[in-house]
Tab-separated table of C-alpha atoms and ligand atoms in Angstrom:
chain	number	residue	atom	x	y	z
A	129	UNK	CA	196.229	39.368	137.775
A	130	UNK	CA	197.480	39.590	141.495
A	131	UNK	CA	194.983	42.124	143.275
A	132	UNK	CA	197.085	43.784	146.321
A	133	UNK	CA	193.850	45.327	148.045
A	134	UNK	CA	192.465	41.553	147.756
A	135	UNK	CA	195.194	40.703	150.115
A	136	UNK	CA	195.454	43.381	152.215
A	137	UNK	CA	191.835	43.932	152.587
A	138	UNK	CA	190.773	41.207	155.563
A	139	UNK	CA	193.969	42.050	157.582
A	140	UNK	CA	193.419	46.065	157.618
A	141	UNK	CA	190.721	47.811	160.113
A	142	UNK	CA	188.134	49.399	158.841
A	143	UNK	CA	188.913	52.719	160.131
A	144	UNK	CA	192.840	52.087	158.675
A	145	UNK	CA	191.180	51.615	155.159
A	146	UNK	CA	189.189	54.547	154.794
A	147	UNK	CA	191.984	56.670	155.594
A	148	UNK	CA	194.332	55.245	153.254
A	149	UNK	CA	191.498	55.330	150.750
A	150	UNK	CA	190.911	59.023	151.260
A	151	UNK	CA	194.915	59.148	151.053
A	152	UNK	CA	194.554	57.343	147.719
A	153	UNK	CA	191.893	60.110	146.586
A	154	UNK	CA	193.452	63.027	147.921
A	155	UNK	CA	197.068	62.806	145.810
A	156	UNK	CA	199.480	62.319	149.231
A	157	UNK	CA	200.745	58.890	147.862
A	158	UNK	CA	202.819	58.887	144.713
A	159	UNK	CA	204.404	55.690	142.935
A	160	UNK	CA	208.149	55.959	142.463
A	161	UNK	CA	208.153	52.629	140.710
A	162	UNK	CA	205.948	49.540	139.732
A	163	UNK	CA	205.461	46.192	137.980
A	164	UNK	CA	203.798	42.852	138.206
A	165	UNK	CA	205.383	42.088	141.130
A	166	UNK	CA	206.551	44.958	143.343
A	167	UNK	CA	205.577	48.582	144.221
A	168	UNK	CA	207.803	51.231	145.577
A	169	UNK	CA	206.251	54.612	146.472
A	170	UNK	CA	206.258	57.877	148.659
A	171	UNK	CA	203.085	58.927	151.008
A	172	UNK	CA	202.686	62.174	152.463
A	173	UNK	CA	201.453	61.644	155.937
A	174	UNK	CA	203.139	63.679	158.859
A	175	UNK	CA	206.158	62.689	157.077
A	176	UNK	CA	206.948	61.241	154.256
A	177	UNK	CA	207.034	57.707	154.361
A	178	UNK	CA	208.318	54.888	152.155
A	179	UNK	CA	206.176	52.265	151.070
A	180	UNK	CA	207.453	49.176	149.058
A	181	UNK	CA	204.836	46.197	148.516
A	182	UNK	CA	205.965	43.075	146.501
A	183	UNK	CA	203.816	40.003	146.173
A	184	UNK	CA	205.619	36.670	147.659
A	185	UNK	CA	204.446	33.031	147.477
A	186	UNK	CA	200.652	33.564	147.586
A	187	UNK	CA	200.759	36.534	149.568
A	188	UNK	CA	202.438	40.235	149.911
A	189	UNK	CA	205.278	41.254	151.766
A	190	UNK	CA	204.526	45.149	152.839
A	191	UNK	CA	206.687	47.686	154.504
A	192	UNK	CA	206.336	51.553	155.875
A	193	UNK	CA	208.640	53.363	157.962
A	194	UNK	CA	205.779	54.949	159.704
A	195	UNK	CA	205.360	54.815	163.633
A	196	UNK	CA	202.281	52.244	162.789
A	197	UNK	CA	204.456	49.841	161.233
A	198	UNK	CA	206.498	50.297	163.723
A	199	UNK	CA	204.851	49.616	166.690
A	200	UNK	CA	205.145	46.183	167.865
A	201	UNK	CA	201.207	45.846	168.776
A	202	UNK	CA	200.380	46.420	165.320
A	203	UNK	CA	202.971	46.352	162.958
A	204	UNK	CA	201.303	43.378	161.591
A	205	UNK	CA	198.040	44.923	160.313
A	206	UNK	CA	198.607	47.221	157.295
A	207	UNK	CA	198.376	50.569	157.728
A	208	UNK	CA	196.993	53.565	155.723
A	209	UNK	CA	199.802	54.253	153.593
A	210	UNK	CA	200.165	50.575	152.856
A	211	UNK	CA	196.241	50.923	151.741
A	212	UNK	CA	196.748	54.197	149.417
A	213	UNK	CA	199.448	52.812	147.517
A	214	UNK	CA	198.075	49.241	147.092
A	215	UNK	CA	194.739	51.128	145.708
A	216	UNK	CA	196.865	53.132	143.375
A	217	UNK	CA	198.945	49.853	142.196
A	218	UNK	CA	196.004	48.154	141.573
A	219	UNK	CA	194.426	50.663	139.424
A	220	UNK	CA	197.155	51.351	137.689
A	221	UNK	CA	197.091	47.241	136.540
A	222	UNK	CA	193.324	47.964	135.663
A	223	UNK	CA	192.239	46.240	138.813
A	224	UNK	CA	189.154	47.710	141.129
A	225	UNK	CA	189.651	49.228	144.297
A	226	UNK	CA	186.971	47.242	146.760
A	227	UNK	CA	183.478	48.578	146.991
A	228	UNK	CA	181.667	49.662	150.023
A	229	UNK	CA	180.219	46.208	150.994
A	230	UNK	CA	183.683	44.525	150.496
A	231	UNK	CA	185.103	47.208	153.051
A	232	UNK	CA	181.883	46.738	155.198
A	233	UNK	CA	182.364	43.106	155.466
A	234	UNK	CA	186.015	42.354	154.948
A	235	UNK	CA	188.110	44.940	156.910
A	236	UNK	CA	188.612	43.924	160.942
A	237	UNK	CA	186.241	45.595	162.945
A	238	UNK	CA	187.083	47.987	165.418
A	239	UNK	CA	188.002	46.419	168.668
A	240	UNK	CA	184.987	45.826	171.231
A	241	UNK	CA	186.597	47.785	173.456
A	242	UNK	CA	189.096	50.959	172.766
A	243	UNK	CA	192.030	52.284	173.579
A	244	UNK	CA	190.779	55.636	175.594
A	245	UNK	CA	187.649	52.990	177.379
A	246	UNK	CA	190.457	51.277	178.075
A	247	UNK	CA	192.350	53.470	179.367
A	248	UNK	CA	189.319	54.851	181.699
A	249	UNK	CA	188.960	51.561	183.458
A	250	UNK	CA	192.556	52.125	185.119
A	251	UNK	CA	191.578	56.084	186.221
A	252	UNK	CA	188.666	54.258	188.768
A	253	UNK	CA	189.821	50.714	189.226
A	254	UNK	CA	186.774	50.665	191.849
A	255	UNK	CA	184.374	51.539	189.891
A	256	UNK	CA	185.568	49.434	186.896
A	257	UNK	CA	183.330	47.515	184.917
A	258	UNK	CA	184.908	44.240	185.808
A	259	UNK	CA	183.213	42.548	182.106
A	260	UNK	CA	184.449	45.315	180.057
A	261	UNK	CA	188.227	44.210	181.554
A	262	UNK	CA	188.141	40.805	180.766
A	263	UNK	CA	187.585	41.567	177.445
A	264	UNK	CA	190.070	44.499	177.415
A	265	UNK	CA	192.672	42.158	178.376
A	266	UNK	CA	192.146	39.904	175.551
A	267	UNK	CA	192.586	41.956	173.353
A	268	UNK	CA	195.144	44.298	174.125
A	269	UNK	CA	197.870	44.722	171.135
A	270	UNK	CA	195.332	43.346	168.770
A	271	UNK	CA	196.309	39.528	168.957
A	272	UNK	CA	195.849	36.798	170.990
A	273	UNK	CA	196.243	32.903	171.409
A	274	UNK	CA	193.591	30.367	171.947
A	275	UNK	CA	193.081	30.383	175.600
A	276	UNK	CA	190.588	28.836	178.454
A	277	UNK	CA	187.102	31.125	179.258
A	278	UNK	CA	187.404	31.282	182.720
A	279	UNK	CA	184.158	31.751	185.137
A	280	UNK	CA	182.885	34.884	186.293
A	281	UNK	CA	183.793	34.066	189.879
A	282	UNK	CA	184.495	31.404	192.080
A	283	UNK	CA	181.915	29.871	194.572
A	284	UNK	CA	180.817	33.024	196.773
A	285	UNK	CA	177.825	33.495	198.842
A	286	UNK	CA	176.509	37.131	197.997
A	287	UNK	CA	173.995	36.636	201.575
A	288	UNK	CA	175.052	40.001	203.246
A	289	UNK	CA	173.156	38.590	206.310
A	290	UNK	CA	175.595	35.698	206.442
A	291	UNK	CA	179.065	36.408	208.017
A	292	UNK	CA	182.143	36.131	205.942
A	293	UNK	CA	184.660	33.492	207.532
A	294	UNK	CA	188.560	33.265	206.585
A	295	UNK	CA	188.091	29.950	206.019
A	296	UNK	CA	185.400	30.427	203.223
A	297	UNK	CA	186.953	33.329	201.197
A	298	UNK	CA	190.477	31.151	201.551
A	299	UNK	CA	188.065	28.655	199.789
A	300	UNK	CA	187.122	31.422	197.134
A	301	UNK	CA	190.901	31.889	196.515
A	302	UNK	CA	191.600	28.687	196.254
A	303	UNK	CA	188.908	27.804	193.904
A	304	UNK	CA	190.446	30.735	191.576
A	305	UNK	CA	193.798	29.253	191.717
A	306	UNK	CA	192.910	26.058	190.792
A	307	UNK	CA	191.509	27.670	187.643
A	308	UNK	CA	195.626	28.143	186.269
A	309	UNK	CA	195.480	24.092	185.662
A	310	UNK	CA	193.042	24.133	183.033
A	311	UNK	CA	194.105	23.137	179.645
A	312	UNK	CA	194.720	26.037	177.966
A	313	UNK	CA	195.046	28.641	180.757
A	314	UNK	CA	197.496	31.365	179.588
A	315	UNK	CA	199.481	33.299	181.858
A	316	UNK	CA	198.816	37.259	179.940
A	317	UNK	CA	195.293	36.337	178.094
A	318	UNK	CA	193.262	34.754	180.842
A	319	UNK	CA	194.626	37.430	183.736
A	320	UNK	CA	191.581	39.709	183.022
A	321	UNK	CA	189.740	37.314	184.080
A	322	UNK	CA	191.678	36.342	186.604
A	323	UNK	CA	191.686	39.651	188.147
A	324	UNK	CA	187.883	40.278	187.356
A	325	UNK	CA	187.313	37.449	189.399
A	326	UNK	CA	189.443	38.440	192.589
A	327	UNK	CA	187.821	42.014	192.553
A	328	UNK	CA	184.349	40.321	191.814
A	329	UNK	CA	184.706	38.464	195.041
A	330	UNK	CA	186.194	41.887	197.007
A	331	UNK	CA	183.421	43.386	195.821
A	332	UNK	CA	181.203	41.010	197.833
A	333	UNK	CA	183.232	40.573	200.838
A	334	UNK	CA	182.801	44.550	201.458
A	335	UNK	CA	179.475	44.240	201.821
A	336	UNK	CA	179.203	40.789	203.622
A	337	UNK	CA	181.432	42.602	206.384
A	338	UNK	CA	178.600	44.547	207.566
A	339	UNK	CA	178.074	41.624	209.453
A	340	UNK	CA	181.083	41.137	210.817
A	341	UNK	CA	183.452	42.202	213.991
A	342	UNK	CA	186.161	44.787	212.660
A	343	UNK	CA	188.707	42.014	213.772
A	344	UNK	CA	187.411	39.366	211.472
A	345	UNK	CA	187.266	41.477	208.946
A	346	UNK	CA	190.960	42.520	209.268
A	347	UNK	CA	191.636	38.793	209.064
A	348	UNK	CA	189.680	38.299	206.135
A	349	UNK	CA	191.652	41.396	204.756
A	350	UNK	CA	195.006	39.808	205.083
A	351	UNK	CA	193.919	36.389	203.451
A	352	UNK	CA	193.013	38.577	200.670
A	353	UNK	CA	196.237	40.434	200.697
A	354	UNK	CA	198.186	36.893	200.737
A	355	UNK	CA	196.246	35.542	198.002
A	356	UNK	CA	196.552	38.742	195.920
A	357	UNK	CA	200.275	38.304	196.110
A	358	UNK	CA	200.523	35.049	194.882
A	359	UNK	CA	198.084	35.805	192.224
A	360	UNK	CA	200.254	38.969	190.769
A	361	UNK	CA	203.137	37.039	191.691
A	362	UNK	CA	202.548	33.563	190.358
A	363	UNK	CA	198.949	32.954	188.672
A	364	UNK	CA	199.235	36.274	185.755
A	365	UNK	CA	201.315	37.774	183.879
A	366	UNK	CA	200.804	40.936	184.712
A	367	UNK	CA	202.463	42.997	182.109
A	368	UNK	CA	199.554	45.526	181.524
A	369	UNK	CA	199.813	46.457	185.365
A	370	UNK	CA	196.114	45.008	186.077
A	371	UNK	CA	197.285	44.994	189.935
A	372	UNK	CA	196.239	48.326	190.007
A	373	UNK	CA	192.189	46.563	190.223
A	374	UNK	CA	193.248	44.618	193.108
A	375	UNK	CA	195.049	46.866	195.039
A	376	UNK	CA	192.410	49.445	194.541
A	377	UNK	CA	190.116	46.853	196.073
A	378	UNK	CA	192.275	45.769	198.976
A	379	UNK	CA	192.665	49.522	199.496
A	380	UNK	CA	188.988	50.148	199.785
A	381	UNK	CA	188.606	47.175	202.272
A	382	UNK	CA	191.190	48.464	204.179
A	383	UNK	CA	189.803	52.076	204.390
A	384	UNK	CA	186.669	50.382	205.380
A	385	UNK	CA	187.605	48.665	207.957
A	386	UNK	CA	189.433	51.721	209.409
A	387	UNK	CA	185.825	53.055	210.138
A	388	UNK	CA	184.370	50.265	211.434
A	389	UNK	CA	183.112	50.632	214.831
A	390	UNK	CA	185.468	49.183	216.934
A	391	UNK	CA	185.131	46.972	220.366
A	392	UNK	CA	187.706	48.671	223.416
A	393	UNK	CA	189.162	45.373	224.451
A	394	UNK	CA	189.778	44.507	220.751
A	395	UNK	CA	191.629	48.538	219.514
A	396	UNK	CA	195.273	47.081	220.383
A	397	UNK	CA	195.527	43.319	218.173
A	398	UNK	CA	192.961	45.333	215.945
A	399	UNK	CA	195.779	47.871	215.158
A	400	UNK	CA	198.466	45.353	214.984
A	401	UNK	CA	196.599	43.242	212.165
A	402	UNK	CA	195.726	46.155	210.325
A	403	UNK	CA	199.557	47.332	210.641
A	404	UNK	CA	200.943	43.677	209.052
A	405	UNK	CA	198.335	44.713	205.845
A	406	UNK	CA	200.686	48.072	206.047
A	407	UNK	CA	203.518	46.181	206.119
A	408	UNK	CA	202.581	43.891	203.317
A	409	UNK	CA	201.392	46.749	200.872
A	410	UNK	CA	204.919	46.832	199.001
A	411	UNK	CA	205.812	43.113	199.260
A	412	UNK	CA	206.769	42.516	195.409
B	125	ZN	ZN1	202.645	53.485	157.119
């Protein structure tokens, strides 16, 4: 006999299962009709919801008019109505519900990284933990495509004693552009990474600047601002709004600069480079 939980089991997150179990347990689901082949039934969840499961070809075909279902990101996981009713079918054929270690060891895990850690990494962009949004990224909605790993960060010298030239972070950029040509880069999965990357390197260039005059650095600032155009513009998808990270780090460079120490003869093309960032902020 067809189990339904058998099917359902390694597609459903853990969490998802033990609240449709504990749905199951506690009465809230309650079979309007059944046989061999198809379940239709009513769960009591903020609202009553309509559950009809049917076995098709060698798998099931499920449906719920709850907000879960619903949701594009993951209407195709089940979700716990879905769960309650296929334990109840099940039993009602004589079948088992799953024991603990099948849960333990066939449900999805929960995501490395969740929704509200996710959502902290956008409230201090600067302070970000630049590893825990590459993974974020991958695995926002709950699905993904086989894509390319891309590095930690280009070439960079991390020497603070060594002074940063235009030339060698336009290298940087480069390097992280050429990364799009890979085999299996993908536009939305990979721009995590891609991002991680840029702010891994802004990271660095604030503190090589020590070193510098406030008028290389403003240079060095607007090569960053070009590049960060093209990349929101051209290398990502940027759907999830992950410019926020690099803007956030141009920002801080920026604001940096602006207290730099700066030479007399050097205040007026000083305040004219720093005014074409300005005028650049808003470019797309
Ligand atoms: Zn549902």
């Amino acid at each position: 006999m067809k189990s339904a939980t058998d099917l359902l089991i390694t597609r459903t997150y853990k969490e998802i299962w033990a609240r449709g179990e504990e749905y199951a347990n506690s009465g809230r689901a309650r079979i309007a009709s059944s046989n061999e082949r198809e379940v239709e039934a009513f769960v009591k969840g903020t609202e009553l919801y309509e559950v009809h499961l049917k076995f098709s070809g060698g798998g099931i075909s499920k449906k719920c008019n709850c907000p879960y279902s619903r949701d594009t990101s993951t209407r195709h996981a089940p979700c716990k109505h879905m769960i309650a009713v296929a334990i109840l079918w099940d039993e009602i054929r004589g079948i088992k519900r799953p024991s603990k270690d099948e849960i333990e060891f066939d449900t999805i895990p929960p995501p490395l990284v969740t929704r509200s850690q996710y959502v902290s990494l956008f409230k201090n962009p600067l302070k970000a933990d630049l590893e825990l949004l590459r993974i974020a990224a991958e695995e926002i909605g709950s699905w993904s495509r086989p894509h390319s790993r891309l590095s930690n960060m280009p070439h960079f010298s991390n020497n603070e004693d060594e002074p940063l030239s235009t030339k060698e972070i336009g290298k940087a950029f480069r390097e992280i552009g050429t990364w799009t040509n890979r085999k299996r880069y993908d536009y939305y999965f990979c721009a995590g990474e891609m991002v991680a990357a840029f702010c891994e390197v802004m990271r660095l260039v604030k503190k090589r600047l020590k070193v510098s005059s406030p008028m290389e650095a403003a240079k060095i600032l607007r090569e960053a601002q070009k590049f960060h155009y093209e990349l929101v513009m051209e290398l990502i998808d940027d759907s999830d709004g992950l410019h926020a990270f690099t803007e956030a780090h141009l920002e801080d460079i920026f604001n940096y600069i602006k207290r730099m120490p700066e030479a007399e003869d050097e205040r007026v093309v000083l305040a004219k480079e720093l005014k074409e960032f300005e005028n650049h902020r808003n470019d797309y």
